Amino acid sequence: MTAAPETTVSARFLGLLARDLPPDRLTTDPAALVAHATDRSGTRPSGEPLAVVHARRTQDVTVTLRHAHELRVPVVPRGAGTGLSGGASAPEGSLVLDLSGMNRILELSADDQLAVVEPGVITADLDRAAGEHGLRYAPDPASAALSTIGGNIATNAGGLRCAKYGVTRDSVLGLEAVLADGTVLRTGRRTVKGVTGYDLTALLTGSEGTLAVITSATLRLRPVPVATATVAAYFPSFEAAAAASYAIGRAGVEPALAELVDGPVLGAIDPALRERGAALLVVQCDGTGAAAEAAVVARLLAPLATSVETTDDPAEAEALLAARRLALPALERLGRPLIEDIAVPRSRLAEAVREIAAISVRHDVPVFTIAHAADGNLHPIIVVDPSLDRLPDAAWEAAGEIFALALRLGGTLTGEHGVGVLKRQWVAEELGPAAHAVQRRLKEAFDPRGILNPGKAL
């Protein structure tokens, strides 16, 4: 039996969606296709997607996936498009499943300290809603004002506070997700503890839309700390700042965050910041012992830094953290950022910083680096001319050496942004053949026809 021509399949697929979805859900408008074709990584897929489905309810997702599975049409789930690894890039012939319109907070329980939300809820909006009950959503990605909960779960996003409170996975109690064939799956629980069966919630968290499409999440909330204290220190070199950040952990202090920004990034944000030092380290402690812990941090940093300032005022703390939050927008003004996301053991952070600087010189490629210093997660960012239709060879060679460096130091290719398309060629090297094969079998079990975000993650 001869397979139907691709154009016939596409037309039939769009016809079925138009028939079974509400009229405002499906669009083939060229402007919408361009706007939904990639994410913040700037990855440029070949061609353009077939259409965009703007989901509003779980039923929209089940209908879409049921028809896509039957006709073997690739589906690319998408939130706000803030991803940095190309995980939401949609190549020619694929359907974009836009979940940003599923943006309701379905439940917020102060008694059980949890929230049930749809995937399109903005991270910062959930945090604000929790704040009205004296609670907060602990994960704090730098993109919190823009990124969605579903996207955070898909990549297992980290953020500024993850050193103390963990990554997104540590705040996800349960999920509602739709499998490739349209089956609705519910995982997890509403309790803090629970070990019945395999941990499918953890498996789906970080799966980058390749195993199922998340349609709601039950999330753990935490009490707002009674106090915070923030320390900002400038250093004569980035390596010195990295070494100092490790000394904090060795002293027994567990900060809520410890963020590093190198001199070139400071210069991109504001030249006046660059004049204050070659690197900035911002450390925040929270809880009843915040002031005492911050005092210990300040004493540790004083002999090593060129300047140290401390505050317990939340507004002043946000001003100190502004340099970290403004880093990526500042670099995007310079060109197209190729954002790496390696993590190394904390004891080797300074060594990684030194080697990255050497890689930058060796390939004559400028590298701007920021880091979640408390957990060894580095973001070396290569900025290239946005007018180029492809990344220069020197940029790819430098990126490859940075990935190899991470693995050589006992680290990982990605701490929080995911693999997407940008890091796929290095995945097998990190996982090893046995683990890589098992993960491929898991993908086949969840998505036997390979329609969910194909070409991503593995």
CSV table of C-alpha atoms in Angstrom, one decimal:
chain,number,residue,atom,x,y,z
A,1,MET,CA,0.0,0.0,0.0
A,2,THR,CA,1.5,3.4,-1.0
A,3,ALA,CA,1.8,6.0,1.6
A,4,ALA,CA,-0.4,9.1,1.2
A,5,PRO,CA,1.5,12.2,-0.1
A,6,GLU,CA,2.7,14.5,2.7
A,7,THR,CA,0.5,17.4,1.4
A,8,THR,CA,-2.5,15.1,1.5
A,9,VAL,CA,-1.8,14.1,5.1
A,10,SER,CA,-1.2,17.8,6.1
A,11,ALA,CA,-4.5,18.9,4.6
A,12,ARG,CA,-6.4,16.0,6.2
A,13,PHE,CA,-4.8,16.8,9.6
A,14,LEU,CA,-5.7,20.5,9.4
A,15,GLY,CA,-9.2,19.6,8.3
A,16,LEU,CA,-9.7,17.3,11.3
A,17,LEU,CA,-8.4,20.0,13.7
A,18,ALA,CA,-10.6,22.6,12.2
A,19,ARG,CA,-13.6,20.3,12.6
A,20,ASP,CA,-12.9,19.2,16.2
A,21,LEU,CA,-11.4,22.2,17.8
A,22,PRO,CA,-13.2,25.5,18.7
A,23,PRO,CA,-12.8,28.0,15.9
A,24,ASP,CA,-10.3,30.3,17.7
A,25,ARG,CA,-7.8,27.5,18.5
A,26,LEU,CA,-6.2,26.8,15.1
A,27,THR,CA,-4.2,29.3,13.0
A,28,THR,CA,-2.1,29.0,9.8
A,29,ASP,CA,-1.5,32.8,9.6
A,30,PRO,CA,2.1,33.3,8.3
A,31,ALA,CA,2.9,35.9,10.9
A,32,ALA,CA,1.8,33.5,13.7
A,33,LEU,CA,3.9,30.7,12.2
A,34,VAL,CA,7.0,32.9,12.2
A,35,ALA,CA,6.4,34.0,15.8
A,36,HIS,CA,6.0,30.5,17.0
A,37,ALA,CA,8.8,28.8,15.0
A,38,THR,CA,11.6,29.1,17.5
A,39,ASP,CA,12.5,30.1,21.1
A,40,ARG,CA,14.9,32.5,22.8
A,41,SER,CA,17.9,30.4,21.7
A,42,GLY,CA,17.6,31.9,18.2
A,43,THR,CA,17.8,28.4,16.7
A,44,ARG,CA,16.6,28.7,13.1
A,45,PRO,CA,14.7,25.6,12.0
A,46,SER,CA,14.3,24.6,8.3
A,47,GLY,CA,11.1,25.9,6.7
A,48,GLU,CA,8.2,26.9,8.9
A,49,PRO,CA,5.6,24.9,10.9
A,50,LEU,CA,2.4,23.7,9.4
A,51,ALA,CA,0.1,25.5,11.9
A,52,VAL,CA,-0.3,26.6,15.5
A,53,VAL,CA,-2.9,25.2,17.9
A,54,HIS,CA,-3.6,27.7,20.8
A,55,ALA,CA,-4.8,25.3,23.5
A,56,ARG,CA,-7.1,26.6,26.2
A,57,ARG,CA,-8.2,23.4,27.9
A,58,THR,CA,-6.9,19.8,28.3
A,59,GLN,CA,-9.4,18.7,25.7
A,60,ASP,CA,-7.7,20.8,23.0
A,61,VAL,CA,-4.5,18.9,23.7
A,62,THR,CA,-6.1,15.5,23.6
A,63,VAL,CA,-7.9,16.2,20.3
A,64,THR,CA,-4.7,17.6,18.7
A,65,LEU,CA,-2.5,14.7,19.8
A,66,ARG,CA,-5.0,12.0,18.9
A,67,HIS,CA,-5.1,13.2,15.3
A,68,ALA,CA,-1.3,13.9,15.2
A,69,HIS,CA,-0.6,10.4,16.5
A,70,GLU,CA,-2.9,8.8,13.9
A,71,LEU,CA,-1.4,10.7,11.0
A,72,ARG,CA,2.2,10.8,12.3
A,73,VAL,CA,2.4,14.6,12.3
A,74,PRO,CA,5.2,16.0,14.5
A,75,VAL,CA,4.1,18.2,17.4
A,76,VAL,CA,6.2,20.8,19.2
A,77,PRO,CA,4.9,21.8,22.6
A,78,ARG,CA,5.5,25.5,23.5
A,79,GLY,CA,5.1,27.8,26.4
A,80,ALA,CA,6.4,31.4,26.4
A,81,GLY,CA,9.3,30.6,24.1
A,82,THR,CA,11.9,31.6,26.6
A,83,GLY,CA,13.9,28.4,26.2
A,84,LEU,CA,17.6,28.7,25.5
A,85,SER,CA,18.4,25.3,23.9
A,86,GLY,CA,16.1,25.2,20.9
A,87,GLY,CA,13.7,22.8,22.5
A,88,ALA,CA,10.7,24.7,21.1
A,89,SER,CA,12.1,25.2,17.6
A,90,ALA,CA,9.5,23.9,15.1
A,91,PRO,CA,10.8,22.6,11.7
A,92,GLU,CA,8.9,22.4,8.5
A,93,GLY,CA,5.7,20.3,8.6
A,94,SER,CA,5.4,20.2,12.3
A,95,LEU,CA,2.5,21.5,14.4
A,96,VAL,CA,3.2,24.0,17.3
A,97,LEU,CA,1.0,23.3,20.3
A,98,ASP,CA,1.0,26.6,22.2
A,99,LEU,CA,0.1,26.1,25.8
A,100,SER,CA,0.5,29.7,27.0
A,101,GLY,CA,-3.2,30.3,26.9
A,102,MET,CA,-3.8,27.6,29.6
A,103,ASN,CA,-2.9,30.1,32.3
A,104,ARG,CA,-5.2,29.5,35.2
A,105,ILE,CA,-4.2,29.0,38.8
A,106,LEU,CA,-6.8,26.2,39.6
A,107,GLU,CA,-6.2,26.0,43.3
A,108,LEU,CA,-4.0,27.6,45.9
A,109,SER,CA,-4.1,25.9,49.3
A,110,ALA,CA,-2.4,27.7,52.2
A,111,ASP,CA,-3.2,24.8,54.5
A,112,ASP,CA,-1.5,22.2,52.4
A,113,GLN,CA,1.1,24.6,51.0
A,114,LEU,CA,0.5,23.7,47.4
A,115,ALA,CA,-0.9,25.1,44.1
A,116,VAL,CA,-2.5,23.4,41.1
A,117,VAL,CA,-1.8,25.4,38.0
A,118,GLU,CA,-2.1,25.1,34.2
A,119,PRO,CA,1.1,25.1,32.2
A,120,GLY,CA,0.8,28.6,30.8
A,121,VAL,CA,0.9,30.3,34.2
A,122,ILE,CA,3.8,32.8,34.4
A,123,THR,CA,6.3,31.8,37.1
A,124,ALA,CA,6.4,35.2,38.8
A,125,ASP,CA,2.6,35.4,38.8
A,126,LEU,CA,2.3,32.2,40.8
A,127,ASP,CA,4.9,33.5,43.2
A,128,ARG,CA,2.9,36.7,43.7
A,129,ALA,CA,-0.3,34.8,44.2
A,130,ALA,CA,1.4,32.5,46.8
A,131,GLY,CA,2.8,35.6,48.5
A,132,GLU,CA,-0.7,36.7,49.4
A,133,HIS,CA,-0.9,33.7,51.7
A,134,GLY,CA,2.6,34.1,53.2
A,135,LEU,CA,4.0,31.5,50.8
A,136,ARG,CA,6.2,31.5,47.7
A,137,TYR,CA,7.0,29.3,44.8
A,138,ALA,CA,10.7,28.6,45.4
A,139,PRO,CA,12.1,28.0,41.9
A,140,ASP,CA,13.3,31.4,40.6
A,141,PRO,CA,14.7,31.3,37.0
A,142,ALA,CA,16.1,34.6,35.7
A,143,SER,CA,13.2,34.5,33.2
A,144,ALA,CA,10.6,34.2,36.0
A,145,ALA,CA,8.7,37.4,34.8
A,146,LEU,CA,8.3,35.8,31.3
A,147,SER,CA,8.6,32.0,31.5
A,148,THR,CA,5.8,29.6,32.1
A,149,ILE,CA,5.4,26.8,34.7
A,150,GLY,CA,5.0,24.3,31.9
A,151,GLY,CA,8.2,25.4,30.2
A,152,ASN,CA,10.0,25.3,33.5
A,153,ILE,CA,8.8,21.8,34.1
A,154,ALA,CA,9.7,20.7,30.6
A,155,THR,CA,13.4,21.7,31.1
A,156,ASN,CA,13.6,21.2,34.9
A,157,ALA,CA,14.5,24.8,35.2
A,158,GLY,CA,16.8,25.9,38.0
A,159,GLY,CA,17.3,29.6,38.9
A,160,LEU,CA,18.8,31.8,41.5
A,161,ARG,CA,17.4,30.1,44.6
A,162,CYS,CA,18.0,26.5,43.5
A,163,ALA,CA,21.1,26.1,45.7
A,164,LYS,CA,19.0,25.9,48.8
A,165,TYR,CA,15.6,25.0,47.5
A,166,GLY,CA,16.4,22.8,44.6
A,167,VAL,CA,15.4,22.9,40.9
A,168,THR,CA,11.9,22.7,39.5
A,169,ARG,CA,11.6,18.9,40.0
A,170,ASP,CA,12.0,19.5,43.8
A,171,SER,CA,8.8,21.5,43.8
A,172,VAL,CA,6.6,19.3,41.5
A,173,LEU,CA,4.3,17.0,43.4
A,174,GLY,CA,2.2,15.7,40.6
A,175,LEU,CA,1.2,16.2,37.0
A,176,GLU,CA,-1.6,15.9,34.5
A,177,ALA,CA,-0.2,15.1,31.1
A,178,VAL,CA,-1.4,13.9,27.7
A,179,LEU,CA,0.4,11.1,26.1
A,180,ALA,CA,1.2,11.0,22.3
A,181,ASP,CA,-2.0,9.1,21.5
A,182,GLY,CA,-4.2,11.5,23.4
A,183,THR,CA,-4.5,9.5,26.6
A,184,VAL,CA,-4.6,11.6,29.8
A,185,LEU,CA,-2.1,10.5,32.4
A,186,ARG,CA,-2.1,11.6,36.1
A,187,THR,CA,1.0,11.2,38.2
A,188,GLY,CA,2.2,11.9,41.7
A,189,ARG,CA,0.2,13.1,44.6
A,190,ARG,CA,-0.8,16.1,46.8
A,191,THR,CA,1.3,15.0,49.8
A,192,VAL,CA,4.9,15.9,50.5
A,193,LYS,CA,5.9,12.3,50.7
A,194,GLY,CA,4.9,9.4,48.4
A,195,VAL,CA,6.7,6.5,46.9
A,196,THR,CA,4.0,4.3,45.3
A,197,GLY,CA,5.1,3.0,41.9
A,198,TYR,CA,7.7,4.4,39.6
A,199,ASP,CA,8.3,8.2,39.9
A,200,LEU,CA,6.7,9.3,36.6
A,201,THR,CA,6.4,12.8,37.8
A,202,ALA,CA,10.2,13.1,38.1
A,203,LEU,CA,10.6,11.4,34.7
A,204,LEU,CA,8.3,13.8,32.9
A,205,THR,CA,10.0,16.8,34.6
A,206,GLY,CA,12.9,17.7,32.4
A,207,SER,CA,11.7,15.5,29.4
A,208,GLU,CA,11.5,18.6,27.2
A,209,GLY,CA,8.1,17.7,25.7
A,210,THR,CA,9.4,14.4,24.2
A,211,LEU,CA,7.3,12.0,26.4
A,212,ALA,CA,4.0,13.8,27.1
A,213,VAL,CA,2.4,17.3,27.1
A,214,ILE,CA,1.8,18.7,30.6
A,215,THR,CA,-1.6,20.2,31.1
A,216,SER,CA,-1.6,20.9,34.8
A,217,ALA,CA,0.8,20.6,37.7
A,218,THR,CA,0.5,20.3,41.5
A,219,LEU,CA,3.3,22.3,43.0
A,220,ARG,CA,4.8,22.6,46.4
A,221,LEU,CA,4.8,26.1,48.0
A,222,ARG,CA,7.0,27.2,50.9
A,223,PRO,CA,6.7,29.8,53.6
A,224,VAL,CA,8.2,33.2,52.8
A,225,PRO,CA,11.4,33.5,54.9
A,226,VAL,CA,11.0,35.7,57.9
A,227,ALA,CA,14.2,37.6,56.9
A,228,THR,CA,16.8,37.9,54.2
A,229,ALA,CA,20.2,39.5,54.1
A,230,THR,CA,22.2,40.1,51.0
A,231,VAL,CA,26.0,40.5,50.4
A,232,ALA,CA,27.5,42.0,47.2
A,233,ALA,CA,31.2,41.8,46.6
A,234,TYR,CA,33.4,42.9,43.7
A,235,PHE,CA,36.7,41.0,42.9
A,236,PRO,CA,39.9,41.7,41.0
A,237,SER,CA,39.3,38.6,38.8
A,238,PHE,CA,36.5,36.2,38.0
A,239,GLU,CA,38.6,33.2,39.1
A,240,ALA,CA,39.1,34.9,42.5
A,241,ALA,CA,35.3,35.4,42.8
A,242,ALA,CA,34.7,31.7,41.9
A,243,ALA,CA,37.2,30.5,44.5
A,244,ALA,CA,35.6,32.8,47.1
A,245,SER,CA,32.1,31.4,46.4
A,246,TYR,CA,33.4,27.8,47.2
A,247,ALA,CA,34.8,29.0,50.5
A,248,ILE,CA,31.3,30.0,51.6
A,249,GLY,CA,30.1,26.4,51.4
A,250,ARG,CA,33.2,25.2,53.1
A,251,ALA,CA,32.4,27.5,56.0
A,252,GLY,CA,29.1,25.7,56.5
A,253,VAL,CA,26.8,28.5,55.2
A,254,GLU,CA,24.0,27.4,52.9
A,255,PRO,CA,22.9,30.6,51.1
A,256,ALA,CA,19.6,30.8,49.2
A,257,LEU,CA,21.6,32.1,46.2
A,258,ALA,CA,25.1,32.9,45.2
A,259,GLU,CA,25.3,34.5,41.8
A,260,LEU,CA,28.5,35.3,39.8
A,261,VAL,CA,28.8,37.8,37.0
A,262,ASP,CA,32.1,38.4,35.1
A,263,GLY,CA,33.6,41.7,34.0
A,264,PRO,CA,32.5,41.6,30.4
A,265,VAL,CA,28.9,41.0,31.4
A,266,LEU,CA,29.1,43.8,33.9
A,267,GLY,CA,30.4,46.1,31.1
A,268,ALA,CA,27.5,45.1,28.8
A,269,ILE,CA,25.0,45.9,31.5
A,270,ASP,CA,26.6,49.2,32.6
A,271,PRO,CA,30.2,50.3,32.2
A,272,ALA,CA,30.1,51.9,35.6
A,273,LEU,CA,29.6,48.4,37.1
A,274,ARG,CA,32.7,47.1,35.3
A,275,GLU,CA,34.7,49.9,36.8
A,276,ARG,CA,34.0,48.6,40.3
A,277,GLY,CA,35.6,45.2,39.6
A,278,ALA,CA,36.4,42.3,37.3
A,279,ALA,CA,33.6,40.2,38.8
A,280,LEU,CA,30.6,40.5,41.0
A,281,LEU,CA,29.4,37.9,43.6
A,282,VAL,CA,25.9,38.4,45.1
A,283,VAL,CA,25.0,36.1,48.0
A,284,GLN,CA,21.7,36.0,49.8
A,285,CYS,CA,20.9,34.2,53.0
A,286,ASP,CA,17.4,33.7,54.3
A,287,GLY,CA,15.5,32.5,57.4
A,288,THR,CA,15.8,33.3,61.0
A,289,GLY,CA,19.6,33.2,60.9
A,290,ALA,CA,19.9,35.3,57.7
A,291,ALA,CA,21.8,38.2,59.3
A,292,ALA,CA,24.2,36.0,61.2
A,293,GLU,CA,25.0,34.0,58.0
A,294,ALA,CA,25.4,37.1,55.9
A,295,ALA,CA,27.9,38.4,58.5
A,296,VAL,CA,29.9,35.2,58.2
A,297,VAL,CA,29.9,35.6,54.4
A,298,ALA,CA,31.0,39.2,54.5
A,299,ARG,CA,33.9,38.3,56.9
A,300,LEU,CA,35.0,35.5,54.5
A,301,LEU,CA,34.9,37.7,51.4
A,302,ALA,CA,36.4,40.9,52.9
A,303,PRO,CA,40.1,39.8,52.6
A,304,LEU,CA,39.5,38.6,49.1
A,305,ALA,CA,37.3,41.2,47.5
A,306,THR,CA,37.9,44.8,46.5
A,307,SER,CA,34.6,45.9,48.1
A,308,VAL,CA,31.8,44.3,50.1
A,309,GLU,CA,28.4,45.7,51.0
A,310,THR,CA,25.5,44.1,53.0
A,311,THR,CA,21.8,44.9,53.2
A,312,ASP,CA,18.7,43.5,54.9
A,313,ASP,CA,16.4,45.7,52.9
A,314,PRO,CA,14.5,43.7,50.2
A,315,ALA,CA,14.4,46.7,47.8
A,316,GLU,CA,18.2,47.2,48.1
A,317,ALA,CA,18.7,43.5,47.6
A,318,GLU,CA,16.7,43.5,44.4
A,319,ALA,CA,18.9,46.4,43.1
A,320,LEU,CA,22.0,44.3,43.9
A,321,LEU,CA,20.5,41.4,42.0
A,322,ALA,CA,19.5,43.5,39.0
A,323,ALA,CA,22.9,43.0,37.4
A,324,ARG,CA,22.3,39.2,37.4
A,325,ARG,CA,18.8,39.5,36.1
A,326,LEU,CA,19.7,42.0,33.4
A,327,ALA,CA,22.7,39.9,32.1
A,328,LEU,CA,21.0,38.1,29.2
A,329,PRO,CA,19.0,41.1,27.9
A,330,ALA,CA,22.2,43.1,27.9
A,331,LEU,CA,24.1,40.5,25.9
A,332,GLU,CA,21.2,40.2,23.5
A,333,ARG,CA,21.7,43.8,22.6
A,334,LEU,CA,25.3,42.9,21.5
A,335,GLY,CA,24.3,40.1,19.2
A,336,ARG,CA,22.9,36.6,19.1
A,337,PRO,CA,23.9,34.7,22.3
A,338,LEU,CA,24.9,31.1,22.1
A,339,ILE,CA,24.2,30.2,25.8
A,340,GLU,CA,25.9,27.3,27.3
A,341,ASP,CA,24.7,25.7,30.5
A,342,ILE,CA,27.3,23.5,32.0
A,343,ALA,CA,27.6,22.4,35.7
A,344,VAL,CA,30.7,21.2,37.5
A,345,PRO,CA,31.4,20.0,41.0
A,346,ARG,CA,31.5,23.1,43.2
A,347,SER,CA,35.1,22.4,44.2
A,348,ARG,CA,36.1,22.8,40.5
A,349,LEU,CA,34.3,26.0,39.7
A,350,ALA,CA,37.4,28.2,39.7
A,351,GLU,CA,39.2,25.7,37.5
A,352,ALA,CA,36.3,25.7,35.1
A,353,VAL,CA,36.3,29.5,35.0
A,354,ARG,CA,40.1,29.5,34.3
A,355,GLU,CA,39.7,27.0,31.5
A,356,ILE,CA,36.8,28.8,29.8
A,357,ALA,CA,38.9,32.0,29.7
A,358,ALA,CA,41.7,30.0,28.0
A,359,ILE,CA,39.2,28.5,25.4
A,360,SER,CA,38.0,32.0,24.7
A,361,VAL,CA,41.5,33.2,23.9
A,362,ARG,CA,42.4,30.1,22.0
A,363,HIS,CA,39.5,30.4,19.5
A,364,ASP,CA,39.5,34.2,19.5
A,365,VAL,CA,35.8,34.1,20.6
A,366,PRO,CA,34.5,36.4,23.3
A,367,VAL,CA,32.9,34.5,26.1
A,368,PHE,CA,30.7,36.2,28.7
A,369,THR,CA,30.1,34.1,31.8
A,370,ILE,CA,27.5,34.2,34.6
A,371,ALA,CA,27.0,31.4,37.1
A,372,HIS,CA,24.9,30.0,39.9
A,373,ALA,CA,28.0,29.7,42.0
A,374,ALA,CA,26.5,27.9,44.9
A,375,ASP,CA,25.7,24.8,42.8
A,376,GLY,CA,28.5,25.0,40.2
A,377,ASN,CA,26.2,25.9,37.3
A,378,LEU,CA,28.0,28.1,34.7
A,379,HIS,CA,26.5,29.9,31.7
A,380,PRO,CA,29.4,30.7,29.4
A,381,ILE,CA,27.8,32.8,26.6
A,382,ILE,CA,29.3,33.2,23.1
A,383,VAL,CA,27.8,36.3,21.3
A,384,VAL,CA,27.9,36.2,17.5
A,385,ASP,CA,26.8,38.5,14.7
A,386,PRO,CA,23.0,38.1,14.4
A,387,SER,CA,23.1,38.7,10.6
A,388,LEU,CA,25.0,35.5,10.0
A,389,ASP,CA,22.8,32.6,8.8
A,390,ARG,CA,24.9,30.1,10.7
A,391,LEU,CA,27.1,30.1,13.7
A,392,PRO,CA,30.8,30.5,12.9
A,393,ASP,CA,33.0,27.4,13.1
A,394,ALA,CA,35.1,29.1,15.8
A,395,ALA,CA,32.0,29.5,18.0
A,396,TRP,CA,31.0,25.8,17.6
A,397,GLU,CA,34.6,24.7,18.3
A,398,ALA,CA,34.7,26.8,21.5
A,399,ALA,CA,31.3,25.5,22.6
A,400,GLY,CA,32.5,21.9,22.0
A,401,GLU,CA,35.6,22.5,24.1
A,402,ILE,CA,33.4,24.0,26.9
A,403,PHE,CA,31.2,20.9,26.9
A,404,ALA,CA,34.2,18.6,26.9
A,405,LEU,CA,35.7,20.6,29.8
A,406,ALA,CA,32.5,20.1,31.8
A,407,LEU,CA,32.6,16.3,31.3
A,408,ARG,CA,36.3,16.1,32.0
A,409,LEU,CA,35.7,17.9,35.4
A,410,GLY,CA,33.0,15.4,36.3
A,411,GLY,CA,30.1,17.7,35.4
A,412,THR,CA,27.3,17.8,32.9
A,413,LEU,CA,26.3,19.4,29.6
A,414,THR,CA,23.2,21.1,31.1
A,415,GLY,CA,22.3,22.1,34.6
A,416,GLU,CA,18.9,23.7,33.8
A,417,HIS,CA,18.3,24.7,30.2
A,418,GLY,CA,17.9,21.3,28.7
A,419,VAL,CA,19.5,19.6,25.7
A,420,GLY,CA,17.1,20.8,23.0
A,421,VAL,CA,18.8,20.7,19.6
A,422,LEU,CA,21.9,22.6,20.5
A,423,LYS,CA,23.6,19.9,22.6
A,424,ARG,CA,22.3,16.6,21.2
A,425,GLN,CA,25.6,15.6,19.6
A,426,TRP,CA,27.2,15.4,23.0
A,427,VAL,CA,24.4,13.6,24.9
A,428,ALA,CA,25.6,10.1,24.2
A,429,GLU,CA,29.1,10.9,25.5
A,430,GLU,CA,27.7,12.1,28.9
A,431,LEU,CA,25.1,9.3,29.4
A,432,GLY,CA,27.2,6.4,28.1
A,433,PRO,CA,25.8,3.7,25.8
A,434,ALA,CA,23.7,1.7,28.3
A,435,ALA,CA,21.9,4.7,29.8
A,436,HIS,CA,21.5,6.2,26.4
A,437,ALA,CA,19.8,3.1,25.1
A,438,VAL,CA,17.5,2.8,28.1
A,439,GLN,CA,16.4,6.4,27.6
A,440,ARG,CA,15.7,5.8,23.9
A,441,ARG,CA,13.5,2.8,24.9
A,442,LEU,CA,11.6,5.0,27.4
A,443,LYS,CA,10.9,7.4,24.5
A,444,GLU,CA,9.6,4.6,22.4
A,445,ALA,CA,7.3,3.4,25.2
A,446,PHE,CA,5.8,6.8,25.7
A,447,ASP,CA,5.7,7.9,22.1
A,448,PRO,CA,5.9,4.9,19.8
A,449,ARG,CA,5.4,6.9,16.6
A,450,GLY,CA,7.9,9.5,17.6
A,451,ILE,CA,5.6,12.6,17.1
A,452,LEU,CA,6.4,14.5,20.3
A,453,ASN,CA,9.1,17.1,19.8
A,454,PRO,CA,11.2,14.8,17.5
A,455,GLY,CA,14.9,15.6,17.2
A,456,LYS,CA,15.1,17.1,20.7
A,457,ALA,CA,16.8,16.0,23.9
A,458,LEU,CA,18.1,12.5,22.9
